[in-house]
Amino acid sequence: MIRDYIFGGNWKLQYPTVETSVKAAKDIADQLSTIDVEAFIAPSPNALYEVGRMIKESNLKLAGQNMHFMQKGAFTGEVSIDGLLEAGCEYVLLGHSERRRIFGEIDEMINKKVHTALDNDMKVVLCIGETASERANGDMAKVNMEQLSGSLKDVSEVQLNNIVIAYEPVWAINNEYLNPGVKIKAATIEEANESHAVVREWFVKNYGQSVSEKIRIQYGGSMKPTNAKELLSQRDIDGGLIGGASLKAETFIPILNSIK
Ligand code: PEP
């Protein structure tokens, strides 16, 4: 493996209180202490600071779920990069499909956030992915390449060292709003490999072969202890961004252990 695995737990708004978030974070941090792998959790903003305090001395890292591209100003309801840094975040998720498809974020906006993050020493997990209908129309490659081009506009080769890509097909994400009435399941190995190859190839075309070999691409979308091993044994899958199964140590830790 030329790239180190990286795992993230995206907690969304699933733990709406500080107390429940801190408890789950502690369980995960305790169990992670015996595993040598890079992993972060992204709690909801209301719990970020307290979770950060709880896991400070552990090897579990902290991530923001989103942030505004302006450092401060009249932006009601937004989260600042300084707030994320103050809480102890090393990473921020940007362009998650829930931000893109529920809250209307466009690539231009995501690109501004990417630059604000990188300019302020925050690492970025850039999320991309197509919907079921985009895939059915044969647009999987086009959509993902457009999101990469738009979100990474004017990002230098050196800055890519601080970027991780999360390929997350929207149709595989356990989200009833984005996938109404659909039985949600993870991508098959073939589907995941096809998409990860598209992403890797985009980096070859835009930054060259050696840069593309270094960029880490997580798979996200219904990753669980039962399917993680097979997904993670694929050449172009360098970890996972995990929603539901990251909420508890009982399901998150076995996923991390499946790389052994
Ligand atoms: C996600 O939203 O990033 C995600 C991968 O969710 P889940 O694992 O619940 O499908």
mmCIF file of N, CA and C in Angstrom, residues 101 130-140 143 170-171 179:
data_model
loop_
_atom_site.group_PDB
_atom_site.id
_atom_site.type_symbol
_atom_site.label_atom_id
_atom_site.label_comp_id
_atom_site.label_asym_id
_atom_site.label_seq_id
_atom_site.Cartn_x
_atom_site.Cartn_y
_atom_site.Cartn_z
ATOM 1 N N ARG A 101 -26.653 18.967 -1.885
ATOM 2 C CA ARG A 101 -27.976 18.639 -2.435
ATOM 3 C C ARG A 101 -29.136 19.070 -1.550
ATOM 4 N N GLU A 130 -22.061 11.276 -7.376
ATOM 5 C CA GLU A 130 -23.215 11.441 -8.266
ATOM 6 C C GLU A 130 -24.477 10.845 -7.644
ATOM 7 N N THR A 131 -25.633 11.335 -8.111
ATOM 8 C CA THR A 131 -26.913 10.764 -7.659
ATOM 9 C C THR A 131 -27.238 9.511 -8.482
ATOM 10 N N ALA A 132 -28.301 8.828 -8.055
ATOM 11 C CA ALA A 132 -28.737 7.622 -8.778
ATOM 12 C C ALA A 132 -29.114 7.966 -10.224
ATOM 13 N N SER A 133 -29.837 9.077 -10.404
ATOM 14 C CA SER A 133 -30.278 9.376 -11.775
ATOM 15 C C SER A 133 -29.100 9.824 -12.647
ATOM 16 N N GLU A 134 -28.149 10.522 -12.051
ATOM 17 C CA GLU A 134 -26.965 10.907 -12.835
ATOM 18 C C GLU A 134 -26.207 9.651 -13.287
ATOM 19 N N ARG A 135 -26.092 8.681 -12.402
ATOM 20 C CA ARG A 135 -25.416 7.435 -12.782
ATOM 21 C C ARG A 135 -26.209 6.691 -13.853
ATOM 22 N N ALA A 136 -27.549 6.640 -13.643
ATOM 23 C CA ALA A 136 -28.396 5.918 -14.612
ATOM 24 C C ALA A 136 -28.320 6.564 -15.996
ATOM 25 N N ASN A 137 -28.110 7.883 -16.035
ATOM 26 C CA ASN A 137 -28.003 8.586 -17.332
ATOM 27 C C ASN A 137 -26.607 8.495 -17.941
ATOM 28 N N GLY A 138 -25.719 7.766 -17.301
ATOM 29 C CA GLY A 138 -24.366 7.607 -17.835
ATOM 30 C C GLY A 138 -23.462 8.788 -17.509
ATOM 31 N N ASP A 139 -23.849 9.586 -16.504
ATOM 32 C CA ASP A 139 -23.087 10.803 -16.194
ATOM 33 C C ASP A 139 -22.188 10.684 -14.967
ATOM 34 N N MET A 140 -21.949 9.487 -14.493
ATOM 35 C CA MET A 140 -21.144 9.331 -13.273
ATOM 36 C C MET A 140 -19.788 10.049 -13.401
ATOM 37 N N VAL A 143 -20.075 14.012 -13.783
ATOM 38 C CA VAL A 143 -20.455 14.721 -12.549
ATOM 39 C C VAL A 143 -19.272 14.789 -11.583
ATOM 40 N N VAL A 170 -24.164 9.426 -3.986
ATOM 41 C CA VAL A 170 -25.287 9.914 -3.168
ATOM 42 C C VAL A 170 -26.286 8.792 -2.907
ATOM 43 N N TRP A 171 -26.458 7.930 -3.906
ATOM 44 C CA TRP A 171 -27.446 6.849 -3.808
ATOM 45 C C TRP A 171 -27.050 5.776 -2.788
ATOM 46 N N ASN A 179 -32.571 10.082 -0.814
ATOM 47 C CA ASN A 179 -32.933 8.846 -1.510
ATOM 48 C C ASN A 179 -34.328 8.385 -1.080
#
